[in-house]
Amino acid sequence: MIDRARTTASQRLIWYAAALLVPLAGIACSRSESQQRPTPKGPPPVRIEVTAVQRISVQRQVELAGTLISPDQAKVSSEVAGIVKELVIELGQEVESGQPLVKLDPRELDLALRQAEGQLHQTEAQLGMDGLRMNEPPPDEEISTIRTAIANRDDARAQLARATQLIKKGLLAQADFDTSQTRVKVTEAGYQSALETVRSLKATLQQRRAAYELAQKKLSDSVVRAPIAGSVAERLVQPGEFIRENTPVVTIVQMNPLKLRTAVQEKYASLMRPGLAAQFRVESMLAELFPGKLAFISPAVDQATRTFAVEILVDNSARHLKPGFFAKGIILTQKDENVLAVPDAAISTLAGESSVYIVERNRIKKQLVTLGARVGDVVEIVTGLKGDETLAASSLSELADGVMVAIGKAGAAPAMEGGGQGRRGRGKKGGQS
């Protein structure tokens, strides 16, 4: 009985020991498995490419939109009345200054010129100028009528002097003496009349010369000529048509140079000055860039639009441009050097705000920036950067403040400090040992 009791007690002790060892073995196994499993370290780094801040030169410019106009446009009129005999130009034809445009029938004007010439020669003959190459009439004393009046006056005075001597001696009748006195008075009056007649003839000479020159001009005006060089924009009369004085016959527009008239916002007033270069395109030739030079600037600002007018001179020697073309382009103002800029791929814009992602010790720092001019594929940075930063240039949609990144090209394994490949290599070597 005692042995059986001892055996039973021993079995119970073994059972209790086994019951205690099973949980301990489970705990030990659990610890072993946990030591063999890797400890999680958060999300993997984002693989990115980087770029540096650049320093570039930026050509500042002001946008323009305006209309090409001719600096000189003339609606040519006929200065004389007459029948249109011939039109010697066509629409669009280039003409030079002084070139004939329209010819009128000159017969009536030629007859008027001959009549004025005859009247002029008549007056010149009365003044003793007929057949003489003289521009001015001779002195009064050399004109025949004056010479005759002077001779008659001097003869009457001489006869009066003799009559005075004779009447003192009682050798002449009083009636004859009175006759001599009267004759002197008549000849002096004749002399004064001759002077007045000559002076009237001289005035008539000037009048008839003017009439002759006017008749010459009218005959010359029967051929209407171009007052300026340009192109024929309109033909307003037809052959056989009777036109009156001051009737428009042709419209001419100057084609070279042209003017580009536009308006500039008042905030750019301090930048505008004559001589600035301009570039523009027109709708009919978008592939061609036309140059120009700022020439005229309005001194006043339009209060309704807050703009001021400027005019740009444009060379049109090739005649590609036409007055009335609409043009869009830029005015080149100034060139700034050493300007901060970054590639467009490094800029993220959301809700009107632009930002870049600075890489510092493989972590991202988001930085707001103010953008300026665009030059090719880089954009000016006005504010927000110092110039020595390294910026993310890819995978911007995956970046935010504090995100870990790995610098490298797409498809390459991320290169981290104490990289995962090194750790895996060391683990493999330890297992082999």
Coordinates of C-alpha atoms in Angstrom, one line a residue:
M1 CA 0.0 0.0 0.0
I2 CA 2.8 2.3 0.8
D3 CA 4.6 1.6 -2.5
R4 CA 1.4 2.2 -4.5
A5 CA 0.9 5.5 -2.7
R6 CA 4.5 6.5 -3.5
T7 CA 4.0 5.6 -7.1
T8 CA 0.9 7.7 -7.4
A9 CA 2.5 10.7 -5.8
S10 CA 5.5 10.4 -8.3
Q11 CA 3.1 10.3 -11.2
R12 CA 1.3 13.4 -10.0
L13 CA 4.6 15.3 -9.7
I14 CA 5.6 14.3 -13.3
W15 CA 2.2 15.5 -14.6
Y16 CA 2.5 18.9 -12.7
A17 CA 6.0 19.3 -14.1
A18 CA 4.9 18.6 -17.7
A19 CA 2.0 21.0 -17.3
L20 CA 4.4 23.7 -16.2
L21 CA 7.0 23.0 -19.0
V22 CA 4.5 23.2 -21.9
P23 CA 3.6 26.9 -21.4
L24 CA 7.3 27.7 -20.8
A25 CA 8.2 25.9 -24.1
G26 CA 5.5 27.9 -25.9
I27 CA 6.9 31.2 -24.6
A28 CA 10.4 30.2 -25.6
C29 CA 9.3 29.3 -29.1
S30 CA 7.4 32.5 -29.4
R31 CA 10.5 34.5 -28.4
S32 CA 12.6 32.7 -30.9
E33 CA 10.2 33.4 -33.7
S34 CA 9.9 37.0 -32.8
Q35 CA 13.7 37.4 -32.8
Q36 CA 14.0 35.8 -36.2
R37 CA 11.2 38.1 -37.8
P38 CA 12.5 41.7 -39.1
T39 CA 11.1 44.7 -37.2
P40 CA 8.9 47.0 -39.4
K41 CA 10.6 50.5 -40.1
G42 CA 7.7 52.5 -41.8
P43 CA 7.0 53.2 -45.6
P44 CA 9.9 52.9 -48.1
P45 CA 11.6 56.1 -49.3
V46 CA 10.3 57.8 -52.5
R47 CA 12.8 57.5 -55.4
I48 CA 13.4 60.9 -57.0
E49 CA 15.7 62.8 -59.3
V50 CA 17.1 66.1 -58.1
T51 CA 18.2 69.4 -59.8
A52 CA 20.0 72.5 -58.7
V53 CA 18.9 76.2 -58.8
Q54 CA 20.2 77.9 -61.9
R55 CA 21.3 81.5 -62.5
I56 CA 20.3 82.9 -65.9
S57 CA 19.8 86.2 -67.8
V58 CA 16.2 87.3 -68.4
Q59 CA 15.1 89.6 -71.1
R60 CA 12.2 91.6 -69.7
Q61 CA 9.3 92.4 -72.1
V62 CA 5.9 94.0 -72.3
E63 CA 3.1 92.4 -74.3
L64 CA 1.5 94.4 -77.1
A65 CA -1.5 94.0 -79.4
G66 CA -2.4 96.6 -82.0
T67 CA -3.0 97.6 -85.6
L68 CA -0.6 98.4 -88.5
I69 CA -1.3 101.8 -90.0
S70 CA 0.2 103.8 -92.8
P71 CA 2.1 106.8 -91.5
D72 CA 1.1 108.9 -94.5
Q73 CA -2.2 108.5 -96.5
A74 CA -3.3 110.9 -99.2
K75 CA -6.6 111.3 -100.9
V76 CA -5.5 113.0 -104.1
S77 CA -7.8 115.5 -105.7
S78 CA -7.9 117.3 -109.0
E79 CA -7.2 121.1 -108.7
V80 CA -8.9 121.9 -112.1
A81 CA -12.1 120.9 -113.7
G82 CA -12.2 118.9 -116.9
I83 CA -12.9 115.6 -118.5
V84 CA -10.9 112.5 -117.4
K85 CA -8.9 111.5 -120.5
E86 CA -6.8 108.7 -119.0
L87 CA -6.1 106.8 -115.8
V88 CA -2.5 105.6 -115.9
I89 CA -2.5 103.6 -112.7
E90 CA -4.2 100.4 -111.3
L91 CA -5.4 99.4 -107.9
G92 CA -2.5 98.2 -105.7
Q93 CA 0.1 99.7 -108.0
E94 CA 3.3 101.1 -106.4
V95 CA 3.8 104.8 -107.4
E96 CA 6.6 107.2 -106.8
S97 CA 6.2 110.9 -105.7
G98 CA 5.5 113.0 -108.8
Q99 CA 4.3 110.1 -110.9
P100 CA 1.3 110.8 -113.2
L101 CA -2.0 109.2 -111.9
V102 CA -4.8 110.8 -114.0
K103 CA -4.8 112.9 -117.1
L104 CA -7.5 115.4 -118.0
D105 CA -8.3 116.8 -121.4
P106 CA -6.0 119.9 -121.7
R107 CA -7.5 121.8 -124.7
E108 CA -9.5 124.4 -122.8
L109 CA -6.7 125.0 -120.3
D110 CA -4.2 125.4 -123.2
L111 CA -6.4 128.1 -124.8
A112 CA -6.7 129.9 -121.5
L113 CA -2.9 129.9 -121.3
R114 CA -2.5 131.4 -124.8
Q115 CA -5.0 134.1 -123.9
A116 CA -3.1 135.0 -120.7
E117 CA 0.2 135.0 -122.6
G118 CA -1.2 137.5 -125.3
Q119 CA -2.4 139.9 -122.7
L120 CA 0.9 139.8 -120.9
H121 CA 2.8 140.5 -124.1
Q122 CA 0.5 143.5 -124.8
T123 CA 1.3 145.1 -121.5
E124 CA 5.0 144.4 -121.9
A125 CA 4.9 146.2 -125.3
Q126 CA 3.3 149.2 -123.8
L127 CA 6.1 149.4 -121.3
G128 CA 8.8 149.0 -123.9
M129 CA 9.6 145.5 -122.9
D130 CA 8.5 143.8 -126.1
G131 CA 11.2 141.6 -127.6
L132 CA 13.6 142.4 -124.7
R133 CA 14.7 139.8 -122.2
M134 CA 13.7 141.7 -119.1
N135 CA 12.1 140.6 -115.9
E136 CA 11.4 144.1 -114.7
P137 CA 10.1 147.1 -116.6
P138 CA 12.6 149.9 -117.5
P139 CA 12.8 153.1 -115.4
D140 CA 10.0 155.7 -116.0
E141 CA 12.3 158.1 -117.8
E142 CA 13.1 155.4 -120.4
I143 CA 9.5 154.7 -121.3
S144 CA 8.5 156.5 -124.6
T145 CA 5.3 158.1 -123.3
I146 CA 7.2 159.6 -120.3
R147 CA 10.0 160.8 -122.6
T148 CA 7.4 162.5 -124.9
A149 CA 5.7 164.2 -122.0
I150 CA 9.0 165.4 -120.6
A151 CA 10.0 166.8 -124.0
N152 CA 6.6 168.7 -124.4
R153 CA 6.9 170.1 -120.9
D154 CA 10.5 171.3 -121.4
D155 CA 9.6 172.9 -124.8
A156 CA 6.7 174.8 -123.2
R157 CA 8.9 176.0 -120.4
A158 CA 11.5 177.3 -122.9
Q159 CA 8.8 179.2 -125.0
L160 CA 7.4 180.7 -121.8
A161 CA 10.9 181.9 -120.9
R162 CA 11.3 183.6 -124.3
A163 CA 7.8 185.1 -124.1
T164 CA 8.7 186.6 -120.8
Q165 CA 11.7 188.4 -122.2
L166 CA 9.7 189.7 -125.2
I167 CA 6.8 191.0 -123.2
K168 CA 9.2 192.9 -120.9
K169 CA 10.5 194.7 -124.0
G170 CA 7.0 195.3 -125.3
L171 CA 7.6 193.1 -128.3
L172 CA 4.9 190.4 -127.5
A173 CA 1.2 190.8 -127.2
Q174 CA -0.3 189.8 -123.8
A175 CA -2.5 187.2 -125.5
D176 CA 0.5 185.3 -126.8
F177 CA 2.2 185.5 -123.4
D178 CA -0.9 184.0 -121.8
T179 CA -0.9 181.2 -124.4
S180 CA 2.7 180.3 -123.5
Q181 CA 1.8 180.1 -119.8
T182 CA -1.2 177.9 -120.5
R183 CA 0.8 175.6 -122.7
V184 CA 3.3 175.0 -119.8
K185 CA 0.5 174.0 -117.5
V186 CA -1.0 171.6 -120.1
T187 CA 2.4 169.9 -120.7
E188 CA 3.0 169.5 -117.0
A189 CA -0.4 167.9 -116.6
G190 CA 0.4 165.6 -119.5
Y191 CA 3.6 164.6 -117.8
Q192 CA 1.8 163.7 -114.6
S193 CA -0.8 161.8 -116.7
A194 CA 1.9 159.8 -118.4
L195 CA 3.5 158.9 -115.1
E196 CA 0.2 157.6 -113.8
T197 CA -0.4 155.6 -117.0
V198 CA 3.0 154.0 -116.7
R199 CA 2.5 153.1 -113.1
S200 CA -0.9 151.6 -114.0
L201 CA 0.7 149.6 -116.7
K202 CA 3.3 148.3 -114.3
A203 CA 0.6 147.1 -111.9
T204 CA -1.2 145.5 -114.9
L205 CA 2.0 143.8 -115.8
Q206 CA 2.2 142.1 -112.4
Q207 CA -1.5 141.1 -112.7
R208 CA -1.1 139.6 -116.1
R209 CA 2.1 137.8 -115.2
A210 CA 0.2 136.2 -112.3
A211 CA -2.7 135.2 -114.6
Y212 CA -0.2 133.7 -117.1
E213 CA 1.5 131.7 -114.3
L214 CA -1.9 130.6 -113.0
A215 CA -2.9 129.4 -116.5
Q216 CA 0.4 127.5 -116.8
K217 CA -0.2 125.9 -113.4
K218 CA -3.7 124.9 -114.4
L219 CA -2.5 123.3 -117.6
S220 CA 0.2 121.5 -115.6
D221 CA -2.5 120.4 -113.1
S222 CA -4.4 118.7 -115.9
V223 CA -2.1 115.8 -115.1
V224 CA -2.8 114.7 -111.5
R225 CA 0.5 113.5 -109.9
A226 CA 1.2 111.5 -106.8
P227 CA 2.1 113.8 -103.8
I228 CA 3.8 110.9 -101.9
A229 CA 5.3 107.5 -102.7
G230 CA 3.0 104.6 -101.9
S231 CA 0.4 102.2 -103.2
V232 CA -2.9 103.0 -104.9
A233 CA -5.6 102.0 -102.5
E234 CA -8.6 103.5 -104.4
R235 CA -9.5 104.7 -107.9
L236 CA -12.4 107.1 -107.6
V237 CA -13.0 108.3 -111.2
Q238 CA -13.3 106.7 -114.6
P239 CA -12.2 107.8 -118.1
G240 CA -14.7 110.1 -119.8
E241 CA -16.1 111.4 -116.5
F242 CA -16.3 115.2 -116.0
I243 CA -15.0 116.3 -112.7
R244 CA -15.0 119.6 -110.9
E245 CA -12.2 121.2 -109.0
N246 CA -11.2 119.5 -105.7
T247 CA -12.8 116.2 -106.8
P248 CA -10.9 113.2 -105.2
V249 CA -9.6 110.9 -107.9
V250 CA -7.1 108.5 -106.2
T251 CA -6.2 107.4 -102.6
I252 CA -2.5 106.5 -101.9
V253 CA -1.1 104.9 -98.8
Q254 CA 2.5 104.9 -97.8
M255 CA 3.8 101.3 -97.5
N256 CA 7.2 101.7 -96.1
P257 CA 7.7 102.2 -93.2
L258 CA 4.5 101.3 -91.5
K259 CA 3.4 102.1 -87.9
L260 CA 2.2 99.6 -85.3
R261 CA -0.1 101.6 -83.0
T262 CA -0.8 99.9 -79.6
A263 CA -1.6 100.8 -76.0
V264 CA 0.6 100.0 -73.0
Q265 CA -0.6 99.7 -69.4
E266 CA 0.4 102.7 -67.2
K267 CA 2.4 100.5 -64.8
Y268 CA 5.0 100.2 -67.6
A269 CA 5.3 103.9 -68.2
S270 CA 8.7 104.2 -66.6
L271 CA 10.1 101.4 -68.9
M272 CA 9.0 102.9 -72.2
R273 CA 11.5 105.0 -74.2
P274 CA 12.1 105.6 -77.9
G275 CA 14.5 103.1 -79.5
L276 CA 13.3 100.0 -77.7
A277 CA 13.2 96.9 -79.9
A278 CA 9.8 95.2 -80.6
Q279 CA 8.8 91.9 -82.2
F280 CA 5.4 90.8 -83.4
R281 CA 3.4 88.4 -85.6
V282 CA 0.4 88.8 -87.8
E283 CA -2.5 86.4 -88.4
S284 CA -1.7 85.8 -92.1
M285 CA 2.0 84.9 -91.5
L286 CA 2.2 83.4 -88.0
A287 CA 5.5 81.6 -88.8
E288 CA 7.3 84.9 -89.4
L289 CA 8.5 87.2 -86.7
F290 CA 8.7 90.9 -87.7
P291 CA 11.0 93.4 -86.0
G292 CA 10.2 97.0 -85.1
K293 CA 11.5 99.9 -83.1
L294 CA 9.5 102.1 -80.6
A295 CA 9.4 105.6 -82.0
F296 CA 6.6 107.7 -80.5
I297 CA 5.1 107.7 -76.9
S298 CA 1.9 109.5 -75.9
P299 CA 2.5 111.8 -72.9
A300 CA -1.1 111.2 -71.5
V301 CA -2.8 108.2 -70.0
D302 CA -6.4 107.3 -71.0
Q303 CA -8.4 107.5 -67.8
A304 CA -10.9 104.9 -69.0
T305 CA -8.5 102.2 -69.9
R306 CA -5.5 103.2 -67.8
T307 CA -3.2 102.8 -70.9
F308 CA -1.2 105.2 -73.0
A309 CA -0.6 105.0 -76.8
V310 CA 2.7 104.1 -78.4
E311 CA 3.7 103.8 -82.0
I312 CA 6.4 101.4 -83.4
L313 CA 8.0 101.9 -86.7
V314 CA 8.2 98.8 -88.9
D315 CA 10.3 98.2 -92.0
N316 CA 8.1 96.9 -94.8
S317 CA 10.6 97.0 -97.7
A318 CA 9.5 93.5 -98.6
R319 CA 5.9 94.6 -98.7
H320 CA 4.7 91.5 -96.7
L321 CA 2.7 93.7 -94.4
K322 CA -0.4 95.7 -95.1
P323 CA -2.1 98.6 -93.3
G324 CA -4.9 97.3 -91.2
F325 CA -3.2 94.0 -90.1
F326 CA -3.8 93.1 -86.5
A327 CA -0.5 92.3 -84.7
K328 CA 0.5 90.7 -81.4
G329 CA 4.0 90.7 -79.9
I330 CA 6.3 92.1 -77.3
I331 CA 8.4 95.2 -76.5
L332 CA 11.8 94.3 -75.2
T333 CA 12.6 96.5 -72.2
Q334 CA 15.7 95.5 -70.2
K335 CA 17.9 92.5 -69.6
D336 CA 18.6 91.2 -66.1
E337 CA 21.6 89.0 -65.3
N338 CA 22.2 86.5 -62.5
V339 CA 18.5 85.7 -62.0
L340 CA 17.5 82.6 -59.9
A341 CA 15.6 80.0 -62.0
V342 CA 14.6 76.3 -61.7
P343 CA 13.4 73.8 -64.3
D344 CA 9.7 73.6 -64.8
A345 CA 9.7 69.9 -63.6
A346 CA 10.7 71.0 -60.1
I347 CA 7.7 73.3 -59.6
S348 CA 4.4 72.2 -58.2
T349 CA 1.3 74.5 -58.5
L350 CA -1.9 73.9 -56.6
A351 CA -4.8 76.2 -56.0
G352 CA -2.8 79.2 -57.4
E353 CA 0.2 78.6 -55.1
S354 CA 3.6 77.4 -56.5
S355 CA 6.1 75.5 -54.4
V356 CA 9.3 73.5 -54.7
Y357 CA 10.6 70.5 -52.6
I358 CA 14.0 71.0 -51.1
V359 CA 16.0 67.9 -50.3
E360 CA 17.9 68.1 -46.9
R361 CA 19.5 64.9 -45.6
N362 CA 17.2 62.7 -47.7
R363 CA 14.1 64.4 -46.3
I364 CA 11.7 66.8 -48.0
K365 CA 11.0 70.4 -47.1
K366 CA 8.2 72.1 -49.0
Q367 CA 8.9 75.7 -49.9
L368 CA 6.5 78.3 -51.4
V369 CA 7.9 80.4 -54.2
T370 CA 6.9 83.3 -56.4
L371 CA 7.3 82.7 -60.1
G372 CA 8.6 85.2 -62.6
A373 CA 9.4 85.0 -66.3
R374 CA 9.7 81.8 -68.2
V375 CA 12.8 81.2 -70.4
G376 CA 12.6 78.0 -72.3
D377 CA 12.0 75.1 -69.8
V378 CA 13.1 77.1 -66.8
V379 CA 11.1 79.6 -64.7
E380 CA 12.4 82.6 -62.8
I381 CA 12.1 82.4 -59.0
V382 CA 11.3 85.9 -57.6
T383 CA 11.1 84.9 -53.9
G384 CA 11.5 81.8 -51.8
L385 CA 15.0 80.5 -52.6
K386 CA 18.5 81.5 -51.8
G387 CA 20.2 79.8 -54.8
D388 CA 22.2 76.9 -53.1
E389 CA 19.3 74.5 -52.6
T390 CA 18.9 71.0 -54.1
L391 CA 15.4 70.4 -55.4
A392 CA 13.3 67.4 -56.2
A393 CA 12.6 67.1 -60.0
S394 CA 10.4 64.1 -60.2
S395 CA 7.5 62.3 -58.3
L396 CA 6.4 65.6 -56.9
S397 CA 2.8 64.3 -56.3
E398 CA 4.2 61.8 -53.8
L399 CA 6.2 64.4 -51.8
A400 CA 5.3 66.4 -48.6
D401 CA 7.1 67.8 -45.6
G402 CA 9.2 65.2 -43.9
V403 CA 8.9 62.4 -46.5
M404 CA 12.0 60.3 -46.9
V405 CA 13.5 60.1 -50.4
A406 CA 16.1 58.2 -52.2
I407 CA 18.1 60.0 -54.9
G408 CA 18.5 58.0 -58.1
K409 CA 17.2 57.4 -61.6
A410 CA 14.1 55.5 -62.3
G411 CA 14.6 51.8 -62.2
A412 CA 17.7 51.9 -59.9
A413 CA 17.6 50.5 -56.4
P414 CA 17.3 53.2 -53.7
A415 CA 20.6 54.3 -52.2
M416 CA 20.1 54.9 -48.5
E417 CA 22.5 55.6 -45.7
G418 CA 23.4 52.1 -44.3
G419 CA 21.5 50.6 -47.2
G420 CA 19.2 47.6 -47.0
Q421 CA 21.3 45.7 -49.5
G422 CA 24.3 45.8 -47.1
R423 CA 22.2 44.6 -44.2
R424 CA 20.8 41.7 -46.2
G425 CA 24.4 40.8 -47.3
R426 CA 25.6 40.8 -43.8
G427 CA 22.7 38.6 -42.7
K428 CA 23.5 36.1 -45.4
K429 CA 27.1 35.9 -44.5
G430 CA 26.3 35.4 -40.8
G431 CA 24.0 32.5 -41.7
Q432 CA 26.7 30.8 -43.7
S433 CA 29.0 31.0 -40.7

